[in-house]
Amino acid sequence: MLAPAVLLVFVALAAALGPRLLLGAAWVQRAPGWGILAWQALTISVVAAIALVGLTLAAPLTPLAEFIARLCRTTPAEVIEHYQTPAGTWVAYLAALAAAGLAIRMLWLTTSTVVNAARGRHTQLTLLRVLGTEHPDGFVIVKHPKPLVYCLPGLRKRVVVTSAALEVLDPHELELVLAHERSHLRSRHDLALALADVLRRALGPVAVFRVAHEQVSTLIEMQADDAAHDRHGLARALVTLGSGLAAGVPESGLGAGNVAAVARVERLAAAAGPWKPWKRRQSLAVALGTAILLATPVALAMSPIVEMIITGCTTILG
Amino acid sequence: MKQMGQLEAAVMHRLWDWDRPASVREVVDDLQRERKIAYTTVMTVLDNLHRKGLVHRQKQGRAYVYTAVMSQEDHTASMLEDVLAQTADRGAALLNFVEQLSSEEQVQVRTALAKFSKRGNQSRDPGEKE
């Protein structure tokens, strides 16, 4: 009946207000780990609601109605009655097709993302074996004039440092940068990034998924920055490496620029003193918000069933 | 496994230094000046390197001769291309510490850093462990 419409309203509201709320919230940068969780919850909730619009519209179709009836221990006729829309069967078929299409698309993009990442890493590891020199502190040195530090996540995780980066960083700064990279590897930030990437590619036209991808990319860096015990030193290393990479390269004027790096340095700089303590209350609030955000689409989709059960009870009682 | 990697590196470095086709025998002889190593082991290593696309091989008489596909510099450059590509399309294969800063961004971050040092000198973070 009303479920698809209510879900659509939820999609519109969450997709419009969610990003605005999170982009304006100071706590997201204060506790980037919780920020990542919030963005994930928001995007998953919106994509689930979109899928459920399709499923609720398709619910009156016989096979689905029978399936739902079995789950809810009622008759298909009841299900059809409560999910029927004035739009008719055609819309139900279209919705079923769209929902299946979305599911297949997500599955395909997930597979291709995982395969591409694995392939990219495999190439890197193969070349590293012959080009790299192991350092006793657990990273690999590669001879190259560009100052780069990066990590390869996954089962055979590695941190790679170029010879140029070793030259421009002092040992203390290097230690801080390594702490940052190891934090990426420990927290499996590649998975958070892959999830955001899949959603962005599947539903790119919806702005919330693009913004979420951009935000998650920045927030994983900020969370890793917090693993370094000296914020000043890390900010210095960031500036040294970011500027060193630019040396000798003509300014292209293309590309998105490096907004994230600027935001990171400003964040590290602003927090010269100790952070304002993060309270358990705040964690609880974010966790609760996340749970509500995730539960809402499901609850909305099931509302006709709940209504059906309640009316069923009153009929019996009456 | 780790030893295999070291051997592959040792063999590749010889091919890069020589910069000409070399037979298994030549590589074995050179390696044996440093360590004891069997002919068949080196043959396996070169076979692996061929399978991975790092060396070419050519029949010469009854044996193969091997050459590096690319110079060491070119290999490094191609490996780091993935990292240097400014990119949202790199996906999740690797995570780069920081990307290139434009000159405008360099000014911005330097200003932020300068402000920080001034304050930092007056009162150092008491919670900080050095």
Short mmCIF file of C-alpha atoms in Angstrom, two decimals:
data_model
loop_
_atom_site.label_atom_id
_atom_site.label_comp_id
_atom_site.label_asym_id
_atom_site.label_seq_id
_atom_site.Cartn_x
_atom_site.Cartn_y
_atom_site.Cartn_z
CA MET A 1 0.00 0.00 0.00
CA LEU A 2 1.97 2.94 1.30
CA ALA A 3 5.31 1.27 1.94
CA PRO A 4 7.01 2.11 -1.40
CA ALA A 5 5.97 5.74 -1.15
CA VAL A 6 7.20 6.08 2.44
CA LEU A 7 10.49 4.41 1.48
CA LEU A 8 10.91 6.84 -1.39
CA VAL A 9 10.41 9.73 1.00
CA PHE A 10 13.02 8.19 3.29
CA VAL A 11 15.50 7.86 0.39
CA ALA A 12 14.97 11.50 -0.56
CA LEU A 13 15.30 12.75 3.01
CA ALA A 14 18.32 10.62 3.92
CA ALA A 15 20.13 11.37 0.67
CA ALA A 16 19.53 15.11 1.03
CA LEU A 17 19.86 15.68 4.77
CA GLY A 18 22.32 12.94 5.73
CA PRO A 19 25.36 14.37 3.92
CA ARG A 20 24.55 17.88 5.08
CA LEU A 21 24.39 16.72 8.70
CA LEU A 22 27.60 14.67 8.56
CA LEU A 23 29.57 17.30 6.63
CA GLY A 24 28.68 19.87 9.27
CA ALA A 25 29.35 17.69 12.30
CA ALA A 26 32.59 18.44 14.17
CA TRP A 27 32.65 14.99 15.79
CA VAL A 28 33.20 13.30 12.42
CA GLN A 29 36.72 14.71 12.18
CA ARG A 30 37.29 14.42 15.91
CA ALA A 31 36.63 10.67 15.82
CA PRO A 32 37.16 9.64 12.17
CA GLY A 33 36.54 5.96 12.92
CA TRP A 34 33.02 6.74 14.06
CA GLY A 35 32.69 9.12 11.13
CA ILE A 36 33.48 6.31 8.70
CA LEU A 37 30.86 4.14 10.38
CA ALA A 38 28.26 6.91 10.11
CA TRP A 39 28.90 7.42 6.39
CA GLN A 40 28.72 3.67 5.82
CA ALA A 41 25.45 3.43 7.70
CA LEU A 42 24.01 6.34 5.74
CA THR A 43 24.92 4.93 2.32
CA ILE A 44 23.92 1.35 3.17
CA SER A 45 20.63 2.59 4.54
CA VAL A 46 19.88 4.58 1.36
CA VAL A 47 20.82 1.72 -0.96
CA ALA A 48 18.75 -0.71 1.13
CA ALA A 49 15.77 1.64 0.99
CA ILE A 50 16.11 1.91 -2.81
CA ALA A 51 16.17 -1.89 -3.10
CA LEU A 52 13.19 -2.17 -0.77
CA VAL A 53 11.14 0.28 -2.85
CA GLY A 54 11.54 -2.27 -5.65
CA LEU A 55 10.76 -5.24 -3.45
CA THR A 56 7.67 -3.74 -1.81
CA LEU A 57 6.32 -2.76 -5.22
CA ALA A 58 6.96 -6.29 -6.45
CA ALA A 59 5.51 -7.98 -3.35
CA PRO A 60 2.03 -8.59 -4.85
CA LEU A 61 3.56 -10.80 -7.58
CA THR A 62 2.63 -14.41 -6.92
CA PRO A 63 6.04 -16.00 -6.19
CA LEU A 64 7.11 -13.13 -3.91
CA ALA A 65 3.74 -12.97 -2.17
CA GLU A 66 3.90 -16.72 -1.50
CA PHE A 67 7.41 -16.37 -0.15
CA ILE A 68 6.50 -13.49 2.16
CA ALA A 69 3.34 -15.30 3.26
CA ARG A 70 5.39 -18.33 4.28
CA LEU A 71 7.82 -16.12 6.23
CA CYS A 72 5.00 -14.33 8.04
CA ARG A 73 2.71 -17.35 8.42
CA THR A 74 -0.14 -15.82 6.57
CA THR A 75 -1.80 -16.31 3.22
CA PRO A 76 -0.58 -14.89 -0.10
CA ALA A 77 -3.92 -13.17 -0.49
CA GLU A 78 -3.32 -11.17 2.68
CA VAL A 79 0.14 -10.12 1.47
CA ILE A 80 -1.23 -9.07 -1.89
CA GLU A 81 -3.98 -7.09 -0.25
CA HIS A 82 -1.55 -5.17 1.93
CA TYR A 83 1.14 -4.50 -0.67
CA GLN A 84 -1.05 -3.88 -3.68
CA THR A 85 -0.62 -0.49 -5.34
CA PRO A 86 -3.06 1.26 -7.63
CA ALA A 87 -0.29 1.24 -10.24
CA GLY A 88 -1.00 -2.37 -11.11
CA THR A 89 0.92 -5.43 -12.19
CA TRP A 90 3.08 -3.76 -14.80
CA VAL A 91 4.75 -1.57 -12.21
CA ALA A 92 5.27 -4.59 -9.99
CA TYR A 93 7.08 -6.42 -12.78
CA LEU A 94 9.18 -3.39 -13.60
CA ALA A 95 10.09 -2.96 -9.95
CA ALA A 96 11.08 -6.61 -9.64
CA LEU A 97 13.30 -6.25 -12.70
CA ALA A 98 14.89 -3.07 -11.36
CA ALA A 99 15.57 -4.65 -7.97
CA ALA A 100 17.15 -7.70 -9.59
CA GLY A 101 19.16 -5.41 -11.85
CA LEU A 102 20.48 -3.46 -8.90
CA ALA A 103 21.44 -6.66 -7.07
CA ILE A 104 23.28 -8.03 -10.10
CA ARG A 105 25.04 -4.72 -10.68
CA MET A 106 26.24 -4.56 -7.06
CA LEU A 107 27.44 -8.13 -7.19
CA TRP A 108 29.29 -7.53 -10.44
CA LEU A 109 30.92 -4.33 -9.19
CA THR A 110 31.96 -5.98 -5.93
CA THR A 111 33.55 -8.86 -7.81
CA SER A 112 35.35 -6.61 -10.27
CA THR A 113 36.58 -4.33 -7.47
CA VAL A 114 37.97 -7.26 -5.50
CA VAL A 115 39.54 -8.86 -8.58
CA ASN A 116 41.09 -5.59 -9.78
CA ALA A 117 42.51 -4.81 -6.35
CA ALA A 118 43.96 -8.32 -6.07
CA ARG A 119 45.45 -8.08 -9.54
CA GLY A 120 46.98 -4.67 -8.84
CA ARG A 121 48.51 -5.94 -5.61
CA HIS A 122 49.82 -9.08 -7.26
CA THR A 123 51.68 -7.02 -9.88
CA GLN A 124 53.08 -4.78 -7.16
CA LEU A 125 54.25 -7.73 -5.06
CA THR A 126 55.84 -9.52 -8.04
CA LEU A 127 57.86 -6.44 -8.95
CA LEU A 128 58.67 -5.64 -5.32
CA ARG A 129 60.30 -9.05 -4.93
CA VAL A 130 62.95 -8.19 -7.49
CA LEU A 131 63.10 -4.41 -7.12
CA GLY A 132 62.77 -3.92 -3.38
CA THR A 133 65.22 -4.23 -0.52
CA GLU A 134 63.86 -5.35 2.84
CA HIS A 135 64.52 -3.01 5.75
CA PRO A 136 64.80 -4.64 9.20
CA ASP A 137 62.03 -2.34 10.49
CA GLY A 138 59.52 -4.17 8.31
CA PHE A 139 59.20 -2.11 5.14
CA VAL A 140 60.54 -2.36 1.60
CA ILE A 141 62.82 0.21 0.02
CA VAL A 142 62.58 0.94 -3.70
CA LYS A 143 65.08 3.15 -5.52
CA HIS A 144 63.20 6.05 -7.07
CA PRO A 145 63.63 9.84 -7.30
CA LYS A 146 60.05 10.55 -6.12
CA PRO A 147 59.44 10.63 -2.37
CA LEU A 148 56.61 8.11 -1.93
CA VAL A 149 55.31 6.07 0.96
CA TYR A 150 52.42 3.68 0.42
CA CYS A 151 51.05 0.38 1.64
CA LEU A 152 49.65 -2.74 0.02
CA PRO A 153 46.81 -4.10 2.13
CA GLY A 154 45.62 -7.67 2.11
CA LEU A 155 47.02 -10.95 3.28
CA ARG A 156 50.59 -10.24 2.22
CA LYS A 157 50.65 -6.69 3.48
CA ARG A 158 53.64 -4.47 2.81
CA VAL A 159 54.73 -0.90 3.40
CA VAL A 160 56.81 0.58 0.59
CA VAL A 161 59.17 3.57 0.98
CA THR A 162 61.17 5.04 -1.90
CA SER A 163 64.83 6.00 -1.53
CA ALA A 164 63.87 9.65 -2.09
CA ALA A 165 61.38 9.51 0.79
CA LEU A 166 64.09 8.08 3.06
CA GLU A 167 66.30 11.03 2.18
CA VAL A 168 63.78 13.79 2.88
CA LEU A 169 62.32 12.37 6.10
CA ASP A 170 64.26 12.32 9.34
CA PRO A 171 64.12 9.03 11.30
CA HIS A 172 61.49 10.39 13.71
CA GLU A 173 59.21 11.50 10.86
CA LEU A 174 59.70 8.19 9.09
CA GLU A 175 58.59 6.36 12.21
CA LEU A 176 55.40 8.47 12.33
CA VAL A 177 54.62 7.84 8.66
CA LEU A 178 55.17 4.11 9.18
CA ALA A 179 52.76 4.19 12.14
CA HIS A 180 50.19 5.80 9.80
CA GLU A 181 50.64 3.10 7.16
CA ARG A 182 50.50 0.26 9.66
CA SER A 183 47.28 1.67 11.03
CA HIS A 184 45.79 1.43 7.50
CA LEU A 185 46.84 -2.20 7.30
CA ARG A 186 45.58 -3.08 10.79
CA SER A 187 42.21 -1.41 10.35
CA ARG A 188 41.68 -2.87 6.85
CA HIS A 189 40.91 0.59 5.50
CA ASP A 190 41.07 -0.90 2.00
CA LEU A 191 37.76 -2.65 2.71
CA ALA A 192 36.04 0.58 3.80
CA LEU A 193 37.33 2.21 0.64
CA ALA A 194 36.21 -0.71 -1.55
CA LEU A 195 32.68 -0.56 -0.10
CA ALA A 196 32.43 3.20 -0.74
CA ASP A 197 33.82 2.66 -4.23
CA VAL A 198 31.32 -0.06 -5.13
CA LEU A 199 28.37 2.05 -3.95
CA ARG A 200 29.66 5.09 -5.80
CA ARG A 201 30.06 3.17 -9.02
CA ALA A 202 26.71 1.43 -8.68
CA LEU A 203 24.71 4.57 -7.89
CA GLY A 204 27.00 7.40 -8.99
CA PRO A 205 24.22 9.73 -10.12
CA VAL A 206 22.96 9.95 -6.52
CA ALA A 207 25.24 12.56 -4.95
CA VAL A 208 25.30 11.00 -1.47
CA PHE A 209 27.38 8.08 -2.75
CA ARG A 210 29.96 10.31 -4.41
CA VAL A 211 30.25 12.51 -1.33
CA ALA A 212 30.49 9.44 0.92
CA HIS A 213 33.33 7.99 -1.16
CA GLU A 214 35.23 11.27 -0.97
CA GLN A 215 34.63 11.59 2.77
CA VAL A 216 35.57 7.99 3.58
CA SER A 217 38.80 8.41 1.57
CA THR A 218 39.71 11.41 3.71
CA LEU A 219 38.51 9.96 7.02
CA ILE A 220 40.58 6.78 6.71
CA GLU A 221 43.63 9.01 6.28
CA MET A 222 42.66 11.03 9.34
CA GLN A 223 42.11 7.90 11.41
CA ALA A 224 45.54 6.63 10.35
CA ASP A 225 47.05 10.05 11.15
CA ASP A 226 45.83 9.59 14.72
CA ALA A 227 47.97 6.47 15.08
CA ALA A 228 51.10 8.64 14.99
CA HIS A 229 51.99 9.87 18.47
CA ASP A 230 53.44 13.22 17.36
CA ARG A 231 50.93 15.19 15.29
CA HIS A 232 53.33 18.04 14.58
CA GLY A 233 55.97 15.67 13.20
CA LEU A 234 53.44 13.86 11.03
CA ALA A 235 52.09 17.14 9.62
CA ARG A 236 55.66 18.11 8.77
CA ALA A 237 56.24 14.79 7.00
CA LEU A 238 52.99 15.25 5.06
CA VAL A 239 54.05 18.68 3.83
CA THR A 240 57.57 17.48 2.96
CA LEU A 241 56.35 14.49 0.93
CA GLY A 242 53.43 16.31 -0.73
CA SER A 243 55.70 19.15 -1.83
CA GLY A 244 58.52 16.80 -2.82
CA LEU A 245 56.17 14.94 -5.16
CA ALA A 246 55.26 18.21 -6.85
CA ALA A 247 58.89 19.19 -7.51
CA GLY A 248 59.73 19.14 -11.21
CA VAL A 249 56.18 18.29 -12.26
CA PRO A 250 54.41 20.90 -14.37
CA GLU A 251 51.16 22.04 -12.81
CA SER A 252 48.48 20.30 -14.83
CA GLY A 253 45.51 22.27 -13.63
CA LEU A 254 43.58 19.04 -14.04
CA GLY A 255 42.51 16.66 -11.34
CA ALA A 256 40.61 17.28 -8.16
CA GLY A 257 43.61 18.73 -6.37
CA ASN A 258 44.56 17.54 -2.99
CA VAL A 259 41.88 18.94 -0.73
CA ALA A 260 42.24 15.97 1.61
CA ALA A 261 45.91 16.65 2.37
CA VAL A 262 45.20 20.29 3.20
CA ALA A 263 42.34 19.27 5.48
CA ARG A 264 44.61 16.73 7.21
CA VAL A 265 47.41 19.22 7.87
CA GLU A 266 44.93 21.81 9.14
CA ARG A 267 43.36 19.22 11.38
CA LEU A 268 46.72 18.11 12.77
CA ALA A 269 47.74 21.74 13.21
CA ALA A 270 44.54 22.84 14.91
CA ALA A 271 44.93 20.13 17.50
CA ALA A 272 48.18 21.48 18.92
CA GLY A 273 46.95 20.69 22.40
CA PRO A 274 45.39 17.43 23.46
CA TRP A 275 42.08 16.56 21.80
CA LYS A 276 38.95 17.33 23.69
CA PRO A 277 38.28 13.98 25.32
CA TRP A 278 35.91 11.72 23.37
CA LYS A 279 33.26 10.50 25.75
CA ARG A 280 31.65 7.13 25.89
CA ARG A 281 28.33 8.93 25.68
CA GLN A 282 29.32 10.16 22.21
CA SER A 283 30.22 6.66 21.04
CA LEU A 284 26.88 5.41 22.26
CA ALA A 285 25.04 8.22 20.49
CA VAL A 286 26.75 7.46 17.17
CA ALA A 287 26.19 3.72 17.56
CA LEU A 288 22.53 4.28 18.32
CA GLY A 289 22.12 6.66 15.38
CA THR A 290 23.76 4.12 13.10
CA ALA A 291 21.47 1.34 14.29
CA ILE A 292 18.36 3.47 13.80
CA LEU A 293 19.51 4.55 10.36
CA LEU A 294 20.01 0.93 9.32
CA ALA A 295 16.78 -0.35 10.86
CA THR A 296 14.50 2.33 9.43
CA PRO A 297 14.23 1.11 5.81
CA VAL A 298 13.53 -2.44 6.96
CA ALA A 299 10.90 -1.25 9.41
CA LEU A 300 9.23 0.89 6.76
CA ALA A 301 9.19 -1.98 4.27
CA MET A 302 7.65 -4.27 6.85
CA SER A 303 5.05 -1.81 8.09
CA PRO A 304 2.21 -3.32 6.01
CA ILE A 305 3.00 -6.76 7.48
CA VAL A 306 3.00 -5.32 10.98
CA GLU A 307 -0.27 -3.61 10.24
CA MET A 308 -1.61 -6.91 8.90
CA ILE A 309 -0.63 -8.74 12.09
CA ILE A 310 -2.15 -6.06 14.31
CA THR A 311 -5.43 -5.99 12.40
CA GLY A 312 -5.36 -9.79 12.44
CA CYS A 313 -5.11 -9.76 16.24
CA THR A 314 -7.86 -7.21 16.68
CA THR A 315 -10.11 -9.19 14.40
CA ILE A 316 -9.59 -12.29 16.54
CA LEU A 317 -9.98 -10.36 19.77
CA GLY A 318 -13.04 -8.55 18.42
CA MET B 1 59.52 -18.55 -0.15
CA LYS B 2 61.50 -15.56 1.07
CA GLN B 3 64.71 -17.16 -0.11
CA MET B 4 63.15 -17.62 -3.54
CA GLY B 5 62.44 -13.90 -3.63
CA GLN B 6 66.05 -13.11 -2.79
CA LEU B 7 67.27 -15.44 -5.50
CA GLU B 8 64.94 -13.89 -8.07
CA ALA B 9 66.29 -10.48 -7.11
CA ALA B 10 69.91 -11.67 -7.35
CA VAL B 11 69.32 -13.13 -10.80
CA MET B 12 67.47 -10.05 -12.06
CA HIS B 13 70.23 -7.74 -10.82
CA ARG B 14 72.79 -9.72 -12.80
CA LEU B 15 70.72 -9.55 -15.98
CA TRP B 16 70.26 -5.82 -15.49
CA ASP B 17 73.99 -5.27 -14.90
CA TRP B 18 75.06 -7.33 -17.93
CA ASP B 19 72.42 -5.87 -20.18
CA ARG B 20 72.82 -8.68 -22.75
CA PRO B 21 71.44 -12.19 -23.25
CA ALA B 22 72.81 -14.64 -20.67
CA SER B 23 72.59 -18.41 -20.38
CA VAL B 24 71.65 -20.30 -17.21
CA ARG B 25 75.27 -21.49 -17.00
CA GLU B 26 76.61 -17.92 -16.94
CA VAL B 27 74.18 -16.91 -14.19
CA VAL B 28 75.03 -20.04 -12.16
CA ASP B 29 78.76 -19.43 -12.46
CA ASP B 30 78.42 -15.84 -11.33
CA LEU B 31 76.14 -16.74 -8.43
CA GLN B 32 78.49 -19.50 -7.30
CA ARG B 33 81.17 -16.94 -6.53
CA GLU B 34 78.96 -15.90 -3.60
CA ARG B 35 77.11 -19.06 -2.62
CA LYS B 36 76.66 -22.71 -3.41
CA ILE B 37 73.80 -23.12 -5.80
CA ALA B 38 72.54 -25.85 -8.12
CA TYR B 39 72.10 -25.41 -11.86
CA THR B 40 68.53 -26.67 -11.67
CA THR B 41 67.62 -24.13 -8.99
CA VAL B 42 68.74 -21.25 -11.17
CA MET B 43 66.89 -22.76 -14.11
CA THR B 44 63.70 -22.84 -12.02
CA VAL B 45 64.22 -19.23 -10.93
CA LEU B 46 64.67 -18.07 -14.53
CA ASP B 47 61.65 -20.09 -15.55
CA ASN B 48 59.59 -18.36 -12.84
CA LEU B 49 60.84 -14.95 -13.93
CA HIS B 50 59.87 -15.78 -17.50
CA ARG B 51 56.41 -16.87 -16.41
CA LYS B 52 56.00 -13.60 -14.52
CA GLY B 53 56.94 -11.63 -17.63
CA LEU B 54 60.13 -10.16 -16.20
CA VAL B 55 62.55 -11.79 -18.69
CA HIS B 56 62.52 -12.76 -22.38
CA ARG B 57 64.06 -16.00 -23.50
CA GLN B 58 65.39 -17.23 -26.81
CA LYS B 59 66.60 -20.63 -27.95
CA GLN B 60 70.31 -20.54 -28.67
CA GLY B 61 71.61 -23.92 -29.74
CA ARG B 62 70.14 -26.38 -27.25
CA ALA B 63 69.67 -23.99 -24.33
CA TYR B 64 67.80 -20.78 -23.67
CA VAL B 65 69.38 -17.38 -23.21
CA TYR B 66 67.61 -14.81 -21.07
CA THR B 67 67.34 -10.99 -21.14
CA ALA B 68 65.50 -8.59 -18.83
CA VAL B 69 62.32 -7.27 -20.43
CA MET B 70 62.84 -3.76 -19.06
CA SER B 71 65.63 -1.89 -17.33
CA GLN B 72 65.44 -1.68 -13.55
CA GLU B 73 64.45 2.00 -13.78
CA ASP B 74 61.62 1.30 -16.21
CA HIS B 75 60.32 -1.50 -14.02
CA THR B 76 60.35 0.75 -10.98
CA ALA B 77 58.65 3.51 -12.94
CA SER B 78 55.91 1.17 -14.13
CA MET B 79 55.39 -0.16 -10.61
CA LEU B 80 55.06 3.33 -9.14
CA GLU B 81 52.86 4.60 -11.96
CA ASP B 82 49.89 3.01 -10.20
CA VAL B 83 50.76 4.93 -7.07
CA LEU B 84 51.45 8.26 -8.76
CA ALA B 85 48.30 8.23 -10.87
CA GLN B 86 46.14 10.94 -9.28
CA THR B 87 43.18 8.93 -8.88
CA ALA B 88 39.91 7.84 -7.73
CA ASP B 89 40.07 4.92 -10.12
CA ARG B 90 42.98 3.23 -8.47
CA GLY B 91 40.42 1.55 -6.29
CA ALA B 92 41.53 -0.17 -3.15
CA ALA B 93 44.67 -1.90 -4.43
CA LEU B 94 46.94 0.35 -2.41
CA LEU B 95 46.84 3.35 -0.08
CA ASN B 96 49.16 6.28 -0.71
CA PHE B 97 50.34 8.37 2.27
CA VAL B 98 49.90 11.68 0.47
CA GLU B 99 49.48 12.82 -3.11
CA GLN B 100 51.15 15.70 -4.85
CA LEU B 101 50.32 19.18 -3.50
CA SER B 102 49.76 22.06 -5.93
CA SER B 103 51.75 25.24 -5.29
CA GLU B 104 48.66 26.91 -3.85
CA GLU B 105 48.08 23.97 -1.52
CA GLN B 106 51.72 24.06 -0.46
CA VAL B 107 51.26 27.66 0.67
CA GLN B 108 48.11 26.67 2.56
CA VAL B 109 49.70 23.77 4.41
CA ARG B 110 52.87 25.72 5.20
CA THR B 111 50.79 28.51 6.73
CA ALA B 112 48.86 26.02 8.85
CA LEU B 113 52.10 24.40 9.93
CA ALA B 114 53.74 27.75 10.80
CA LYS B 115 50.79 28.74 12.98
CA PHE B 116 51.09 25.38 14.66
CA SER B 117 54.82 25.67 15.46
CA LYS B 118 54.33 29.07 17.06
CA ARG B 119 51.71 27.70 19.37
CA GLY B 120 53.51 24.41 19.78
CA ASN B 121 56.62 26.11 21.14
CA GLN B 122 54.68 27.94 23.81
CA SER B 123 52.96 24.91 25.21
CA ARG B 124 53.75 21.44 24.10
CA ASP B 125 51.07 18.85 24.21
CA PRO B 126 51.26 17.44 27.74
CA GLY B 127 49.71 14.15 26.65
CA GLU B 128 52.35 13.65 24.00
CA LYS B 129 55.00 10.98 24.42
CA GLU B 130 58.31 11.71 22.76
#
